PDB file of C-alpha atoms in Angstrom:
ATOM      1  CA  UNK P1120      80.664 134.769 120.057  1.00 51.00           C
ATOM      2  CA  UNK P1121      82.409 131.221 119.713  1.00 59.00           C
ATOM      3  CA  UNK P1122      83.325 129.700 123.070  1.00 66.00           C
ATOM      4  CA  UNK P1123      86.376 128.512 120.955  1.00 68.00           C
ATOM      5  CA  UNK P1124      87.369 132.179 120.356  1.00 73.00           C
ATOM      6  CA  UNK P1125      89.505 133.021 122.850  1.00 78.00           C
ATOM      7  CA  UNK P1126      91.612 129.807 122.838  1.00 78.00           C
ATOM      8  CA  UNK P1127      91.755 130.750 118.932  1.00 80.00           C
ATOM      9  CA  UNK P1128      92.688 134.046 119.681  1.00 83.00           C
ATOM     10  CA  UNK P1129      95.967 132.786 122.461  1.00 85.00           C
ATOM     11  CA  UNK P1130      96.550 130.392 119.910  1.00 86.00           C
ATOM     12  CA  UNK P1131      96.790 132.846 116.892  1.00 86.00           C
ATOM     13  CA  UNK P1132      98.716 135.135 119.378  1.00 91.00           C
ATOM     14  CA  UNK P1133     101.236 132.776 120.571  1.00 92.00           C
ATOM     15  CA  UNK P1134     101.764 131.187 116.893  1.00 94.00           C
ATOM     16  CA  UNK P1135     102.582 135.262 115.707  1.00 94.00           C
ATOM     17  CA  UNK P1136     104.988 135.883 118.644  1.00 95.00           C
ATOM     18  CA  UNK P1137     106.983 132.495 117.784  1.00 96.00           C
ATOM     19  CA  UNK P1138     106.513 133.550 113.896  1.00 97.00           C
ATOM     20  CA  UNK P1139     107.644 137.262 114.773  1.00 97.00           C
ATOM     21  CA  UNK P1140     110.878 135.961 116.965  1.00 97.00           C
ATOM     22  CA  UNK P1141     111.622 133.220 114.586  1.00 97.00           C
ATOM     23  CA  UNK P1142     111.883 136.120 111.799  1.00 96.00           C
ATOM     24  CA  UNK P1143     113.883 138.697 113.856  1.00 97.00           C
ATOM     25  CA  UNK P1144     116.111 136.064 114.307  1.00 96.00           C
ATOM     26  CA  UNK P1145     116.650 135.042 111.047  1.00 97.00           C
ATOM     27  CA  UNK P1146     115.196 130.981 111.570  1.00 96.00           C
ATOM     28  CA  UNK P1147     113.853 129.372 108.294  1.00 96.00           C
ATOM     29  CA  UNK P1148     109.900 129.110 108.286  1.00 97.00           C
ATOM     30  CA  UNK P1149     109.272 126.044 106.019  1.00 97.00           C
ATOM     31  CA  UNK P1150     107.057 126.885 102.761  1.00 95.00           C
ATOM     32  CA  UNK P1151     106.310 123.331 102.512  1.00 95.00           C
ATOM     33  CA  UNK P1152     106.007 120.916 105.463  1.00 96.00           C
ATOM     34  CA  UNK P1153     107.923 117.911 105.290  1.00 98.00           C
ATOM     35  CA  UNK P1154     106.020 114.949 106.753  1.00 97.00           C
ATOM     36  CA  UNK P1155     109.369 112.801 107.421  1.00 98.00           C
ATOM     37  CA  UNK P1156     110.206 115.395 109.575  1.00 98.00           C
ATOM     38  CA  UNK P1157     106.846 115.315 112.345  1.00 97.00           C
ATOM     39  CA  UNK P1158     107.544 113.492 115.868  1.00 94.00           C
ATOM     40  CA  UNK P1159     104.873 111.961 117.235  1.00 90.00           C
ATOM     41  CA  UNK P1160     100.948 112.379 116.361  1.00 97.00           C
ATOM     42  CA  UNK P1161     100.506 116.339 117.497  1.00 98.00           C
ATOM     43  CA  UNK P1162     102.637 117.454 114.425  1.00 98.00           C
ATOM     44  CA  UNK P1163     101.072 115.142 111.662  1.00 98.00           C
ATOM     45  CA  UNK P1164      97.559 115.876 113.208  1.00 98.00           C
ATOM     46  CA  UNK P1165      97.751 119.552 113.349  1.00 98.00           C
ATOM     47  CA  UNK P1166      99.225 119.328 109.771  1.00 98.00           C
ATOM     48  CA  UNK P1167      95.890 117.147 108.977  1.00 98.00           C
ATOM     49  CA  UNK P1168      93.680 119.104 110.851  1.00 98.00           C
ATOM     50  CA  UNK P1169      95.381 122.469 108.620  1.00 97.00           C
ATOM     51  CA  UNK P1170      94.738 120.724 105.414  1.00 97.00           C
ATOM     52  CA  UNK P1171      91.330 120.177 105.733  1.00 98.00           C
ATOM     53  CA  UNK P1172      90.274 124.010 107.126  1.00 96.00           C
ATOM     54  CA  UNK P1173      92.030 125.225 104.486  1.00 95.00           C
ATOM     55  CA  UNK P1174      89.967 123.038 101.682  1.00 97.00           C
ATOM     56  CA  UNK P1175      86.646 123.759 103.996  1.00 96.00           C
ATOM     57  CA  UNK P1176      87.036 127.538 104.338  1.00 92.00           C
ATOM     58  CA  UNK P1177      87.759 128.898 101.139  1.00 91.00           C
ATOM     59  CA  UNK P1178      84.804 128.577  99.636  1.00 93.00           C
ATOM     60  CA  UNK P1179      83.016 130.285 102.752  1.00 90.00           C
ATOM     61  CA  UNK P1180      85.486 133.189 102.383  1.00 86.00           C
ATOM     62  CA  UNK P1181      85.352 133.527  98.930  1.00 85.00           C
ATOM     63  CA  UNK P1182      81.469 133.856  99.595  1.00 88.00           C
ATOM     64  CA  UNK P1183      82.727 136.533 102.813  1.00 83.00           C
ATOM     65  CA  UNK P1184      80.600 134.194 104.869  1.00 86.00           C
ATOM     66  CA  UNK P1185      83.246 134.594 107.638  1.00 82.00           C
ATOM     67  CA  UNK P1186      80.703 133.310 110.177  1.00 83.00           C
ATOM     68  CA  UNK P1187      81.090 129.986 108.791  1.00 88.00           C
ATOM     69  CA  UNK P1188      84.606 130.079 108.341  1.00 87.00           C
ATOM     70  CA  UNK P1189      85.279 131.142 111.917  1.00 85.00           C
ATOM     71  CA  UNK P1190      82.764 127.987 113.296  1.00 87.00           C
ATOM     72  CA  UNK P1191      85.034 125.989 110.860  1.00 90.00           C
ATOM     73  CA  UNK P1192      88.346 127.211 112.297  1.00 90.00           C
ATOM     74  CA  UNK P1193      87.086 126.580 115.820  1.00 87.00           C
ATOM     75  CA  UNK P1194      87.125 122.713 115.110  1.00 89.00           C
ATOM     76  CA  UNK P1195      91.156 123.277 115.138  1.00 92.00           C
ATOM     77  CA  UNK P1196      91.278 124.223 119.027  1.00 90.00           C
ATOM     78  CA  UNK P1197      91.459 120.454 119.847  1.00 93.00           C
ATOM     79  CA  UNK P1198      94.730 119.684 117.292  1.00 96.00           C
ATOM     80  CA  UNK P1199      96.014 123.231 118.151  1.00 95.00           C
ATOM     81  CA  UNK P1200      96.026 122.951 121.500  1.00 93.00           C
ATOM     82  CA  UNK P1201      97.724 119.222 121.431  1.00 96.00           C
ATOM     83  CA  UNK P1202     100.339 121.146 119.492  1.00 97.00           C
ATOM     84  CA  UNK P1203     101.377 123.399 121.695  1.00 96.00           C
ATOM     85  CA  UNK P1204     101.188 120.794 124.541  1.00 96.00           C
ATOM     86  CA  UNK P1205     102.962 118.225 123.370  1.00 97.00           C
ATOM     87  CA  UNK P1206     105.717 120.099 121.259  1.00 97.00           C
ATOM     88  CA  UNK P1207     108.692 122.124 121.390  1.00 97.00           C
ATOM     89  CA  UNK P1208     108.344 124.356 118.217  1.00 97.00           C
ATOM     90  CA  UNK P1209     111.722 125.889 118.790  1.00 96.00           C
ATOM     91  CA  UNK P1210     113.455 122.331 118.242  1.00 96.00           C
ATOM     92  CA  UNK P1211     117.747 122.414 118.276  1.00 97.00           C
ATOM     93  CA  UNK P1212     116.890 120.569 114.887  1.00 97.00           C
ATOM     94  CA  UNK P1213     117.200 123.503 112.557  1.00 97.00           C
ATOM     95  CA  UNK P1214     114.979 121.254 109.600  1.00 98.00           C
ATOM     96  CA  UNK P1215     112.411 120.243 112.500  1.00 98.00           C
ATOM     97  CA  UNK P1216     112.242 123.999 113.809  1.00 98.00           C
ATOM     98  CA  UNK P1217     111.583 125.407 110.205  1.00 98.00           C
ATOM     99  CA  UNK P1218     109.392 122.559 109.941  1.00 98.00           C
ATOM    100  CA  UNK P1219     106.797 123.385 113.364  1.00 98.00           C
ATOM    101  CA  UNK P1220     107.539 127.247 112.168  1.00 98.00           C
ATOM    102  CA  UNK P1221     105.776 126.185 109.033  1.00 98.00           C
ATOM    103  CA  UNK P1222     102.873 124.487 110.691  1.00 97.00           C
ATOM    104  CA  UNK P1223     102.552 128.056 112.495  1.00 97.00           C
ATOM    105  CA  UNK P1224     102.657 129.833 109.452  1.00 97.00           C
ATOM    106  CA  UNK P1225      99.912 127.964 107.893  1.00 96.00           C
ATOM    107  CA  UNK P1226      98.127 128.347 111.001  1.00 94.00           C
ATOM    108  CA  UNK P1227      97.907 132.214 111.350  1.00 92.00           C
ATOM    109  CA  UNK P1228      97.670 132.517 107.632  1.00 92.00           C
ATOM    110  CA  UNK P1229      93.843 130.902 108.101  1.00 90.00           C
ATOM    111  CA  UNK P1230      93.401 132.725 110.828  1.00 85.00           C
ATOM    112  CA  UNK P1231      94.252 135.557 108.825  1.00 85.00           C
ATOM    113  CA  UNK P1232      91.818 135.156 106.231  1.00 81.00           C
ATOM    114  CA  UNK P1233      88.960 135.212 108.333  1.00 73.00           C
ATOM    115  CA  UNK P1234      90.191 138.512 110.466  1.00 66.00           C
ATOM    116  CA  UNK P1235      93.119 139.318 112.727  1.00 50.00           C
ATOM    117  CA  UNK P1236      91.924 137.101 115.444  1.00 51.00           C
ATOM    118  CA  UNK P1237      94.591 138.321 117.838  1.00 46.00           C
ATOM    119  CA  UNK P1238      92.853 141.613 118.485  1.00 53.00           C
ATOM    120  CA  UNK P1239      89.867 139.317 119.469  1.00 53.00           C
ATOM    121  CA  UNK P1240      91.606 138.546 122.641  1.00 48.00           C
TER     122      UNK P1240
END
């Protein structure tokens, strides 16, 4: 197992409970991340770090070498972590709030592809 997998796995869960509450209470999740709207480094690196897992595993899942994929997604503790440190995804800014929600979204939905990492931890 990854040593990265259980921060993965708080991370996933943590991302679905703000995604889950965010939905209940009817907040805007953000299809399409606005750059303008990132404060500080955390958001725009996260946003970065998303980008490139995304180009990097679909090819290994399209080839179900999940393996692969999971070692790839484990490079994303260090931005995900920063994240979650240094910002408050539930912003009083409704655009910046969609905005991190988004981030989250795009998060979970790579975790997603690989396997439902929360049940990992």
């Amino acid at each position: 197992s990854l040593p990265q997998c259980a921060s993965l796995a708080a991370a996933n869960k943590r991302s679905g409970n703000l995604l889950r509450k965010a939905t209940e209470a009817g907040e805007a999740i953000a299809a399409e991340l606005d750059p303008a709207l990132f404060e500080g480094e955390a958001e725009a690196a996260l946003a970065q770090a998303l980008s490139e897992a995304e180009r990097d595993t679909a090819p290994l899942f399209e080839a179900r070498d999940y393996v692969a994929g999971l070692n790839r997604l484990a490079a994303l503790q260090a931005p995900v972590d920063t994240f979650f440190e240094a910002v408050m995804v539930m912003a009083e800014d409704p655009a910046k709030r969609a905005n991190r929600l988004g981030l989250l979204a795009r998060l979970q939905g790579l975790f997603l592809r690989a396997a439902d990492i929360s049940l990992l931890g």
